Amino acid sequence: MKLNNHLCGQWLQGAGEGVPLLDPVSGEELVRVSSEGLDLGAAMAYARDQGGSALRAMSYEQRAACLGQIAEVLSANREAYFDISLRNSGSTAADAGFDVDGAIFTLKTYARAGKVLGAARQLKDGGRVALAKTDVFQGQHFLTPLQGVAVFINAFNFPAWGLWEKAAPALLSGVPVLVKPATPTAWLTQRMVEDVVAAGILPPGAISIVCGGARDLLDHVDARDVVSFTGSADTAARIRNHPAVVAHSVRVNVEADSVNSAVLGPDAVPGTAEFDLAVKEVVRELTIKSGQKCTAIRRIFAPAAVATALADAVAARLSGMTVGNPRTEGVRVGPLVSRAQQAAALEGLAKLKLDARLVFGGDPDFVPVDADPAVSAFVQPALLFCDKGLDAQYVHDVEVFGPVATVLPYADPAALVAMVRRGGGSLVASVYSADAAFLCEFIPAIADMHGRVMVVDGVIGNQHTGHGNVMPTCLHGGPGRAGGGEELGGLRALAMYHRRHVVQGGSSLLDALCEGAADAALLGA
Amino acid sequence: MKLNNHLCGQWLQGAGEGVPLLDPVSGEELVRVSSEGLDLGAAMAYARDQGGSALRAMSYEQRAACLGQIAEVLSANREAYFDISLRNSGSTAADAGFDVDGAIFTLKTYARAGKVLGAARQLKDGGRVALAKTDVFQGQHFLTPLQGVAVFINAFNFPAWGLWEKAAPALLSGVPVLVKPATPTAWLTQRMVEDVVAAGILPPGAISIVCGGARDLLDHVDARDVVSFTGSADTAARIRNHPAVVAHSVRVNVEADSVNSAVLGPDAVPGTAEFDLAVKEVVRELTIKSGQKCTAIRRIFAPAAVATALADAVAARLSGMTVGNPRTEGVRVGPLVSRAQQAAALEGLAKLKLDARLVFGGDPDFVPVDADPAVSAFVQPALLFCDKGLDAQYVHDVEVFGPVATVLPYADPAALVAMVRRGGGSLVASVYSADAAFLCEFIPAIADMHGRVMVVDGVIGNQHTGHGNVMPTCLHGGPGRAGGGEELGGLRALAMYHRRHVVQGGSSLLDALCEGAADAALLGA
């Protein structure tokens, strides 16, 4: 079966044999995708002309209501999505929930938040700017929705959330969406779009999907569009260097590699709640979605006196977790999404081993439960220990996209700051400490190189939202190697899909142009 | 004489013979510049480590005070700057004032505006985000100053304002500046930096300048830095594609070509104040700085019945303006800054002539007053008339960077919108009309493709701030071919020099981190 693409308001099949999508446990072929022969230029034009016009004719409030309806449709089909996740991504129920329920939660959050913008169709940004001695000539800034398409080139690890966390602010802004999911796991994204289109919630052209190769898609972007990419730094560079992107100064948002940190403060010694919370979170991050999260913990920093105890505690927990076919009772950790990802992870692990010694797992000959190593895509969870600090060649640079992390001891806070920053820009760092003096020094020293810093202590206990969880109300993104992008953060996310401009003129004209506009201050409130 | 570069807190001379800077009227050599042999990597490191640390240790208020002191130093040396402008750029007193006084005004504006941020050193962005059922775990967004360098690669047409309109928000943010002015007119920028450094206003490393080739400068940028470029689309593309910029997701702000529009509304017929105001502004834009402004009017749209009368009125005014040596009494229009610019402008004019007929000027054999055509860089002001509309091949795309503009008649508002948008993204459009119904349709139809729209009617009269004038309190920048950047717009400009991040944790920790932070809402107020 070849999955349909949805372009120009129609369901279209790509030409040729297509690319097979596989079950990463059995190797079985599930469906095929193809984008061959499709007119992507026409699809972009249709999305702009039909989808964009219709969306912009609606108010923020009306579009927010659409997001709520989309969340309902997805909730109604949740079981089907879990089944596709299991088959196409080898997801346990917890893994699938992380993706699918995360998508629904994000849509609901934006549906609720978007109501505050009411019947407006654009935003006024700040107050009147005086430009003459009287009010005869003034300035007024606005944020107006882009008249282009939000093009999402997405990663394989979040086929559900990856679409909707971007689509929610785009659609709420009045900008149509065209998503190209990563080929290996495109099925779930495609099914969700199919369900939403069938429900007739959005106007024609408001959502499009192309599965398979992106082909000439980027040749058709221009100044009106936004490209949002999640994936490898290499592909990000190709997008940024694309002639049409460069020629038209196309807005590009990138979320790429990130060698995220977990940090045990000087007080997080064995026997404390902070130590235990760190161990629990590290194990969760290593195993949920088999470590295939851009936010997952890759480096674990612990005071030198504590590092070995930490590694032992994490290893002990890992040893009790069953890795194998997620259809089997008791299995906690599934496969990677593909044999290619398995090979890449094992290659990365081999690099880390040049810097660090294995404390647990990472056996390439490991045998998963109820799965054939010859056809499946499993990687045994691995914990490493590196005492090279800043001299390590790979640990601070290589993001192994699987259940792999490295413990690094630190001698003092200055050494800790230098090593954490050595990641070159990260999505997130989590800190386990109740030492306010340490935290108030440490957090500002790393904050400019991170999109998010999470701090957990014994009082917070298990009430935190998780190192790896992206909350729709909080910023997701990070500088440098993390791609430099910004997603979510509540209504702030709408800024990417609006253009700021200023009108200079008489006060009665500015009054007329402001009529019905909402206050952009609501985005940051 | 070879101008010194200021790097690593020292005045350093580049190696070799250097590149001569010339008088565009006489062709006489004035000074030389060279960046050969200088260690630009060390300069970047020094700026970050010394300049950045010292600036960040100051409060916004203290840094605002520095901007005020810089404005005073520049005011005190204003005559010297006018002299350099005259000699190196061939500027009339009005042209030099546009650049030099614009710089001083911008610095004073930021000095005054920055006070509102008070004793703070960072900004809290929005309120607390609820993340648990109680306040035990919450989120707080911040904007924290970048720990890198603001690298300015600047254009030849604004050696004074081009530096300070960017440096004001960067320094106010606590980010050190390294400027590489365009070589042909680097002298004025260099002298201003020299005067400011000599005045001891800023800490060592807070401001650096390299004159001549940029050489390996961009090899040394990383995730902490910002690159702000003003100039051609070709150079902008090279910067965006630079390996270090791409690898480290370096923030890049570009202000490039722009084929700006002036629009006479359907009501702006001969005999109305709006018609006369349009004529006056078009002539001003054609002649001030000899049309060498990125914001200058390049296309003039008039109702079909009015276009010929408009062209005649503009031509009549142009014919009365003396073009020649700005040292000569009565001269209103000076040369372009170099023979290379002269050649490029004449080449562009030749392209426009394939679409349009000359109404006035543009004679390549024209003889300027008191200057030798064989060595000087004059271009006779030129007005063209094009009735090809959307079918024109060059008029909507070729930015002739000199005293050249084209009149285009329009049949109806829809045709007008299509032609204005055909510019592919512009810095500014000005509209001359008192027809509220027309304006309320037209402005939203073009706003997303512009950074600024100025509207002038008879009531506003001469109290507007000008089509081509960039006000520090209003956004400067534009989408698409205009580069996609954003500068100024009051304190909003500080966002480019800050990194947004969120801290998730307990409320007392967040209280401690917020201590002394100013509210980011002040940026947009």
CSV table of C-alpha atoms in Angstrom, one decimal, chain A residues 122 125-127 129-134 136-137 139-141 143-148 223-224 233 236-238 240-242 245-251 254 421 424-425 436 439-440 443-457 459-460 463-467 469 471 473-476 478-484 486 489-490 492 499-506 509 512-513 524-525, chain B residues 122 125-127 129-134 136-137 139-141 143-148 223-224 233 236-238 240-242 245-251 254 421 424-425 436 439-440 443-457 459-461 463-467 469 471 473-475 478-484 486 489-490 492 499-506 509 512-513 524-525:
chain,number,residue,atom,x,y,z
A,122,GLN,CA,-3.6,41.0,13.6
A,125,ASP,CA,2.9,45.9,18.9
A,126,GLY,CA,3.6,48.5,21.5
A,127,GLY,CA,2.1,51.9,21.9
A,129,VAL,CA,5.6,56.3,18.8
A,130,ALA,CA,5.8,60.1,18.8
A,131,LEU,CA,7.4,61.4,15.6
A,132,ALA,CA,6.3,65.0,15.6
A,133,LYS,CA,5.8,67.6,18.3
A,134,THR,CA,2.0,67.1,18.1
A,136,VAL,CA,-0.2,64.8,13.7
A,137,PHE,CA,2.4,62.2,12.8
A,139,GLY,CA,4.2,55.5,14.4
A,140,GLN,CA,2.5,52.2,15.3
A,141,HIS,CA,4.1,48.8,15.0
A,143,LEU,CA,2.6,42.0,13.8
A,144,THR,CA,0.7,40.8,10.7
A,145,PRO,CA,0.4,37.1,9.7
A,146,LEU,CA,2.8,36.0,7.0
A,147,GLN,CA,1.1,35.4,3.6
A,148,GLY,CA,3.1,32.4,2.9
A,223,ALA,CA,10.0,35.8,1.3
A,224,ARG,CA,6.5,35.0,2.5
A,233,ALA,CA,23.1,19.6,11.6
A,236,ALA,CA,20.1,22.0,8.5
A,237,ALA,CA,23.2,23.4,6.7
A,238,ARG,CA,21.9,22.3,3.4
A,240,ARG,CA,20.3,27.2,5.2
A,241,ASN,CA,22.5,27.2,2.1
A,242,HIS,CA,19.7,26.4,-0.3
A,245,VAL,CA,16.3,30.3,1.0
A,246,VAL,CA,19.3,32.6,0.7
A,247,ALA,CA,18.0,34.6,-2.3
A,248,HIS,CA,14.6,35.4,-0.6
A,249,SER,CA,15.9,35.7,3.0
A,250,VAL,CA,13.5,33.0,3.9
A,251,ARG,CA,12.9,32.7,7.7
A,254,VAL,CA,16.3,25.0,13.1
A,421,ARG,CA,29.4,25.1,27.8
A,424,GLY,CA,28.4,24.4,22.0
A,425,GLY,CA,24.8,25.3,22.7
A,436,ALA,CA,20.7,28.1,46.3
A,439,LEU,CA,22.4,27.5,41.6
A,440,CYS,CA,22.4,31.3,41.5
A,443,ILE,CA,22.5,28.9,36.1
A,444,PRO,CA,23.4,32.4,34.8
A,445,ALA,CA,26.8,31.0,33.8
A,446,ILE,CA,25.3,28.5,31.4
A,447,ALA,CA,21.9,30.1,30.6
A,448,ASP,CA,23.0,31.9,27.4
A,449,MET,CA,24.1,28.6,25.9
A,450,HIS,CA,20.8,26.9,26.6
A,451,GLY,CA,17.1,27.2,25.7
A,452,ARG,CA,15.9,25.7,29.0
A,453,VAL,CA,17.4,24.9,32.4
A,454,MET,CA,15.4,22.7,34.7
A,455,VAL,CA,16.2,22.6,38.4
A,456,VAL,CA,15.0,19.8,40.7
A,457,ASP,CA,15.3,19.5,44.4
A,459,VAL,CA,10.9,19.8,47.7
A,460,ILE,CA,9.9,19.6,44.0
A,463,GLN,CA,6.3,17.2,40.6
A,464,HIS,CA,8.7,18.4,37.9
A,465,THR,CA,7.8,18.1,34.2
A,466,GLY,CA,10.9,16.2,33.2
A,467,HIS,CA,14.3,17.0,31.7
A,469,ASN,CA,9.6,17.0,28.2
A,471,MET,CA,6.1,22.0,27.6
A,473,THR,CA,4.2,27.0,27.6
A,474,CYS,CA,8.0,27.0,27.7
A,475,LEU,CA,10.6,27.8,25.1
A,476,HIS,CA,12.0,24.8,23.1
A,478,GLY,CA,18.8,26.2,21.9
A,479,PRO,CA,21.8,28.2,20.4
A,480,GLY,CA,24.7,27.0,18.4
A,481,ARG,CA,24.8,23.3,17.7
A,482,ALA,CA,21.2,23.0,18.9
A,483,GLY,CA,20.3,25.0,15.8
A,484,GLY,CA,19.6,28.5,17.2
A,486,GLU,CA,12.9,29.0,19.0
A,489,GLY,CA,7.0,29.2,24.8
A,490,GLY,CA,3.3,29.8,24.7
A,492,ARG,CA,5.4,33.8,21.9
A,499,ARG,CA,5.9,40.0,10.2
A,500,ARG,CA,6.7,43.1,12.2
A,501,HIS,CA,6.2,46.4,10.5
A,502,VAL,CA,5.6,50.0,11.4
A,503,VAL,CA,3.1,52.4,9.9
A,504,GLN,CA,3.9,56.1,10.2
A,505,GLY,CA,1.0,58.5,9.7
A,506,GLY,CA,-1.8,60.5,11.2
A,509,LEU,CA,-5.5,56.6,10.2
A,512,ALA,CA,-8.5,52.8,11.9
A,513,LEU,CA,-5.7,50.4,11.1
A,524,GLY,CA,4.6,37.3,26.1
A,525,ALA,CA,2.3,37.5,29.1
B,122,GLN,CA,19.1,41.1,32.5
B,125,ASP,CA,10.3,37.8,29.9
B,126,GLY,CA,6.7,37.3,30.8
B,127,GLY,CA,5.1,36.1,34.0
B,129,VAL,CA,4.4,29.7,33.9
B,130,ALA,CA,2.4,27.2,35.9
B,131,LEU,CA,3.9,23.7,35.5
B,132,ALA,CA,2.5,21.9,38.5
B,133,LYS,CA,-0.8,22.0,40.4
B,134,THR,CA,0.8,24.1,43.1
B,136,VAL,CA,6.2,24.1,43.7
B,137,PHE,CA,7.4,23.9,40.1
B,139,GLY,CA,8.7,28.3,34.6
B,140,GLN,CA,10.2,31.8,34.1
B,141,HIS,CA,11.6,33.1,30.8
B,143,LEU,CA,16.4,37.5,28.1
B,144,THR,CA,20.1,37.4,29.0
B,145,PRO,CA,22.8,39.3,27.1
B,146,LEU,CA,24.8,37.3,24.6
B,147,GLN,CA,28.3,36.5,25.8
B,148,GLY,CA,29.8,37.1,22.3
B,223,ALA,CA,27.2,30.6,18.8
B,224,ARG,CA,27.7,33.5,21.2
B,233,ALA,CA,22.6,40.6,-1.5
B,236,ALA,CA,24.8,38.7,2.3
B,237,ALA,CA,24.6,35.3,0.7
B,238,ARG,CA,28.3,34.7,1.2
B,240,ARG,CA,24.9,33.3,5.4
B,241,ASN,CA,26.7,30.4,3.7
B,242,HIS,CA,30.0,30.9,5.6
B,245,VAL,CA,28.1,30.9,10.6
B,246,VAL,CA,26.3,27.7,9.5
B,247,ALA,CA,28.1,25.3,11.8
B,248,HIS,CA,27.4,27.4,14.9
B,249,SER,CA,23.9,28.7,13.9
B,250,VAL,CA,25.3,32.2,14.3
B,251,ARG,CA,22.6,34.9,14.4
B,254,VAL,CA,20.9,41.4,7.0
B,421,ARG,CA,4.7,43.5,-3.9
B,424,GLY,CA,10.0,41.0,-3.4
B,425,GLY,CA,10.2,42.7,0.0
B,436,ALA,CA,-8.9,56.7,4.2
B,439,LEU,CA,-5.4,53.5,2.7
B,440,CYS,CA,-7.2,51.0,4.9
B,443,ILE,CA,-1.7,49.3,3.6
B,444,PRO,CA,-2.7,45.8,4.9
B,445,ALA,CA,-2.3,44.5,1.4
B,446,ILE,CA,1.4,45.4,1.2
B,447,ALA,CA,2.4,45.6,4.9
B,448,ASP,CA,3.7,42.0,5.2
B,449,MET,CA,6.2,42.7,2.4
B,450,HIS,CA,7.5,45.9,4.1
B,451,GLY,CA,9.3,46.9,7.2
B,452,ARG,CA,7.8,50.4,7.2
B,453,VAL,CA,5.0,52.2,5.5
B,454,MET,CA,4.8,56.0,5.7
B,455,VAL,CA,1.6,57.8,4.9
B,456,VAL,CA,1.5,61.5,4.2
B,457,ASP,CA,-1.5,63.8,3.6
B,459,VAL,CA,-2.8,67.6,7.2
B,460,ILE,CA,0.6,66.1,8.0
B,461,GLY,CA,2.2,68.3,5.4
B,463,GLN,CA,5.7,67.4,9.6
B,464,HIS,CA,6.5,63.8,8.5
B,465,THR,CA,9.9,62.4,9.2
B,466,GLY,CA,10.7,61.4,5.6
B,467,HIS,CA,10.4,58.4,3.4
B,469,ASN,CA,14.7,58.6,7.2
B,471,MET,CA,13.8,56.8,13.1
B,473,THR,CA,12.1,54.5,17.6
B,474,CYS,CA,10.7,52.7,14.5
B,475,LEU,CA,11.6,49.4,12.9
B,478,GLY,CA,12.4,44.4,5.5
B,479,PRO,CA,11.6,40.9,4.2
B,480,GLY,CA,12.9,39.1,1.2
B,481,ARG,CA,15.3,41.0,-1.0
B,482,ALA,CA,15.6,43.6,1.7
B,483,GLY,CA,17.4,41.0,3.7
B,484,GLY,CA,14.8,39.9,6.3
B,486,GLU,CA,15.2,43.9,11.9
B,489,GLY,CA,12.3,50.0,16.7
B,490,GLY,CA,13.3,51.4,20.0
B,492,ARG,CA,12.9,46.1,20.7
B,499,ARG,CA,19.2,35.1,24.3
B,500,ARG,CA,15.8,33.9,25.4
B,501,HIS,CA,15.8,30.9,27.8
B,502,VAL,CA,13.5,29.5,30.4
B,503,VAL,CA,14.3,28.3,33.9
B,504,GLN,CA,12.0,25.7,35.4
B,505,GLY,CA,12.2,25.2,39.1
B,506,GLY,CA,10.8,26.2,42.5
B,509,LEU,CA,14.8,29.9,43.2
B,512,ALA,CA,16.2,34.8,43.4
B,513,LEU,CA,17.1,34.6,39.7
B,524,GLY,CA,8.1,46.8,23.3
B,525,ALA,CA,6.3,49.5,25.2
